[in-house]
Coordinates of C-alpha atoms in Angstrom, one line a residue:
M1 CA -34.7 147.1 -8.1
N2 CA -35.8 147.4 -11.7
E3 CA -34.7 145.0 -14.5
E4 CA -32.0 147.4 -15.9
T5 CA -30.5 147.9 -12.5
G6 CA -30.6 144.1 -11.8
L7 CA -28.8 143.4 -15.1
R8 CA -26.2 146.0 -14.4
E9 CA -25.5 144.5 -11.0
R10 CA -25.2 141.0 -12.3
K11 CA -22.7 142.2 -15.0
K12 CA -20.7 143.9 -12.3
R13 CA -20.7 140.8 -10.2
R14 CA -19.6 138.6 -13.2
T15 CA -16.8 141.1 -14.0
R16 CA -15.7 141.1 -10.4
E17 CA -15.6 137.4 -10.2
A18 CA -13.7 137.1 -13.5
L19 CA -11.1 139.6 -12.4
S20 CA -10.6 137.8 -9.1
R21 CA -10.4 134.4 -10.8
T22 CA -7.8 135.6 -13.3
A23 CA -5.7 137.2 -10.5
I24 CA -5.8 134.1 -8.3
E25 CA -4.7 131.9 -11.2
L26 CA -1.7 134.1 -11.8
F27 CA -0.9 134.3 -8.1
L28 CA -1.0 130.5 -7.8
E29 CA 1.2 130.1 -10.8
R30 CA 3.8 132.7 -10.0
G31 CA 3.3 133.9 -6.5
F32 CA 1.4 136.9 -5.1
D33 CA 4.4 139.3 -4.9
Q34 CA 5.7 138.3 -8.4
V35 CA 2.6 139.4 -10.2
S36 CA 1.7 143.1 -10.6
V37 CA -1.8 144.6 -10.7
A38 CA -0.9 145.8 -14.2
E39 CA -0.2 142.3 -15.3
V40 CA -3.6 141.1 -13.9
A41 CA -5.4 143.9 -15.7
A42 CA -3.6 143.0 -19.0
V43 CA -4.5 139.3 -18.8
A44 CA -8.1 140.2 -17.9
E45 CA -8.2 142.7 -20.7
V46 CA -9.3 145.6 -18.6
S47 CA -7.5 148.9 -17.8
K48 CA -5.7 149.2 -14.5
P49 CA -8.2 152.0 -13.4
T50 CA -11.1 149.7 -14.2
L51 CA -9.6 146.9 -12.1
F52 CA -9.1 149.3 -9.1
R53 CA -12.7 150.4 -9.4
Y54 CA -13.6 146.8 -8.5
F55 CA -10.7 146.0 -6.2
P56 CA -9.2 149.0 -4.4
A57 CA -6.2 146.9 -3.2
K58 CA -4.3 144.1 -4.7
E59 CA -5.1 141.9 -1.6
D60 CA -8.8 142.3 -2.3
L61 CA -8.4 140.4 -5.6
V62 CA -7.7 137.3 -3.5
L63 CA -9.7 137.9 -0.3
H64 CA -13.0 139.2 -1.6
G65 CA -14.6 135.7 -1.2
I66 CA -13.5 135.6 2.4
A67 CA -14.8 139.1 2.9
D68 CA -18.3 137.8 2.1
H69 CA -18.0 136.0 5.5
Q70 CA -17.3 139.3 7.3
G71 CA -19.8 140.0 10.0
E72 CA -21.2 136.4 9.8
A73 CA -21.0 135.8 13.5
A74 CA -22.9 139.0 14.2
R75 CA -25.5 138.1 11.6
V76 CA -26.0 134.6 13.2
V77 CA -26.5 136.2 16.7
R78 CA -29.1 138.7 15.3
A79 CA -31.0 136.0 13.4
R80 CA -31.0 133.4 16.1
A81 CA -34.2 131.5 17.1
P82 CA -36.4 132.9 19.9
R83 CA -35.0 131.9 23.3
Q84 CA -31.8 130.6 21.8
S85 CA -28.7 132.1 23.4
P86 CA -26.1 133.8 21.1
L87 CA -23.5 131.2 22.0
E88 CA -25.9 128.3 21.1
A89 CA -26.7 129.9 17.8
L90 CA -23.0 130.2 17.0
R91 CA -22.4 126.6 18.1
S92 CA -25.2 125.3 15.8
H93 CA -24.0 127.5 12.9
F94 CA -20.4 126.2 13.2
H95 CA -21.6 122.6 13.3
A96 CA -23.7 123.2 10.2
R97 CA -20.8 124.8 8.4
L98 CA -18.6 121.7 9.3
D99 CA -21.2 119.4 7.7
A100 CA -21.2 121.6 4.6
H101 CA -17.3 121.4 4.5
D102 CA -17.3 125.2 4.3
P103 CA -13.7 126.4 3.8
I104 CA -14.1 128.9 6.6
T105 CA -14.1 126.0 9.1
G106 CA -10.9 124.6 7.7
L107 CA -12.6 121.3 6.8
C108 CA -12.6 121.5 3.0
D109 CA -10.2 119.2 1.0
N110 CA -11.1 120.5 -2.4
P111 CA -7.6 120.9 -4.1
A112 CA -8.4 124.4 -5.3
V113 CA -9.3 125.4 -1.8
L114 CA -6.2 123.9 -0.3
A115 CA -4.0 125.7 -2.9
F116 CA -5.9 129.0 -2.2
R117 CA -5.2 128.6 1.5
D118 CA -1.5 127.9 0.9
L119 CA -1.4 131.1 -1.2
I120 CA -2.8 133.1 1.6
Y121 CA -0.7 131.8 4.4
S122 CA 2.5 132.0 2.4
T123 CA 1.9 135.7 1.7
P124 CA 2.5 138.1 4.6
G125 CA 0.4 140.9 3.1
L126 CA -2.6 138.6 2.8
V127 CA -2.2 137.3 6.3
A128 CA -2.1 140.9 7.6
R129 CA -5.3 141.7 5.7
L130 CA -6.9 138.6 7.4
T131 CA -5.9 140.0 10.7
L132 CA -7.8 143.2 9.9
Y133 CA -10.9 141.1 8.9
S134 CA -10.7 139.3 12.2
A135 CA -10.6 142.5 14.2
Q136 CA -13.6 143.8 12.3
D137 CA -15.5 140.6 13.0
Q138 CA -14.8 141.0 16.7
R139 CA -16.1 144.6 16.6
E140 CA -19.3 143.6 14.7
L141 CA -20.0 140.6 17.0
S142 CA -19.4 142.7 20.1
G143 CA -21.9 145.2 18.7
A144 CA -24.5 142.4 18.1
L145 CA -24.0 141.0 21.6
R146 CA -24.6 144.5 23.1
E147 CA -27.8 144.9 21.0
V148 CA -29.4 141.6 21.8
E149 CA -28.4 141.0 25.4
A150 CA -27.9 144.6 26.6
T151 CA -24.4 143.5 27.6
D152 CA -21.9 146.1 28.6
E153 CA -19.1 147.0 26.2
V154 CA -16.2 145.3 28.0
T155 CA -18.1 142.1 28.5
A156 CA -19.3 142.0 24.9
G157 CA -15.8 142.8 23.6
L158 CA -14.2 140.1 25.7
A159 CA -16.8 137.5 24.7
A160 CA -16.5 138.4 21.0
A161 CA -12.7 138.1 21.1
Q162 CA -13.0 134.6 22.7
I163 CA -15.6 133.4 20.2
I164 CA -13.7 134.6 17.1
A165 CA -10.5 133.1 18.5
V166 CA -12.1 129.7 19.1
Q167 CA -13.5 129.7 15.6
Q168 CA -10.0 130.4 14.2
I169 CA -8.3 127.7 16.4
L170 CA -10.9 125.1 15.3
A171 CA -10.3 126.0 11.6
Y172 CA -6.6 125.8 12.0
D173 CA -6.8 122.4 13.7
N174 CA -9.0 121.2 10.8
W175 CA -6.5 122.4 8.2
Q176 CA -3.8 120.5 10.2
R177 CA -5.8 117.3 9.9
L178 CA -6.1 117.7 6.2
A179 CA -2.4 118.5 5.9
A180 CA -1.7 115.2 7.8
G181 CA -3.4 113.4 5.0
H182 CA -6.9 112.9 6.4
S183 CA -9.9 113.5 4.1
A184 CA -12.5 116.0 5.2
D185 CA -15.1 113.2 5.6
A186 CA -12.7 111.2 7.8
A187 CA -11.9 114.2 9.9
L188 CA -15.5 115.3 10.4
P189 CA -16.3 113.4 13.6
A190 CA -13.2 114.7 15.3
A191 CA -13.9 118.2 14.1
H192 CA -17.5 118.1 15.5
A193 CA -16.1 116.7 18.8
D194 CA -13.5 119.5 19.1
A195 CA -16.1 122.2 18.3
E196 CA -18.5 120.8 20.9
R197 CA -15.8 120.8 23.5
A198 CA -14.7 124.3 22.6
Y199 CA -18.2 125.8 22.8
D200 CA -18.8 124.0 26.1
L201 CA -15.7 125.7 27.5
L202 CA -16.9 129.0 26.1
G203 CA -20.3 128.4 27.7
T204 CA -18.8 127.8 31.1
G205 CA -17.3 131.2 31.1
L206 CA -20.0 133.1 29.3
A207 CA -23.2 131.6 30.7
S208 CA -22.9 133.7 33.9
Q209 CA -23.1 136.8 31.6
G210 CA -26.3 135.6 29.9
L211 CA -24.6 134.9 26.6

């Protein structure tokens, strides 16, 4: 990548982030369904066609940050240490993300993150888009498991579905702890314990398949 291309890409990234930030501020203030794409474009001082070049759908204005996590489980499996099983790599990764209070684990009590989560889960269209992301994550993880362990398609698909479901349940339980008034730091030990138990249960079923 030459310098000119690098500058162009950085400018695009800054524009993309600014558009998303403007949209989220408006959605938090007035509600996702009460703000049109045209209004977002006007406040951001870009044309509507320009906005759609960066974000093909209104939902993408909100979820592009979450989309960065798409395929993360598959990437963890492919990048795991030698002789480390896919499940152990995913277990270690989840524990590390808990320690970092990554919002994807549900254990982040930053007020802006909590408001963002409330926006998503109070908007059916955004929840529906998250469901599509989850299905894509399962497909990508299934593909990674087939690649690295020569696992058959059905076994890999079932394993991927269980792993993604466990991660979602753990994240939901962590959000519930925060909603009950616990801080992320106070909830961390219980979150680690639940994650350990969940991955142990997964391991009981998947170890016989070499995963």
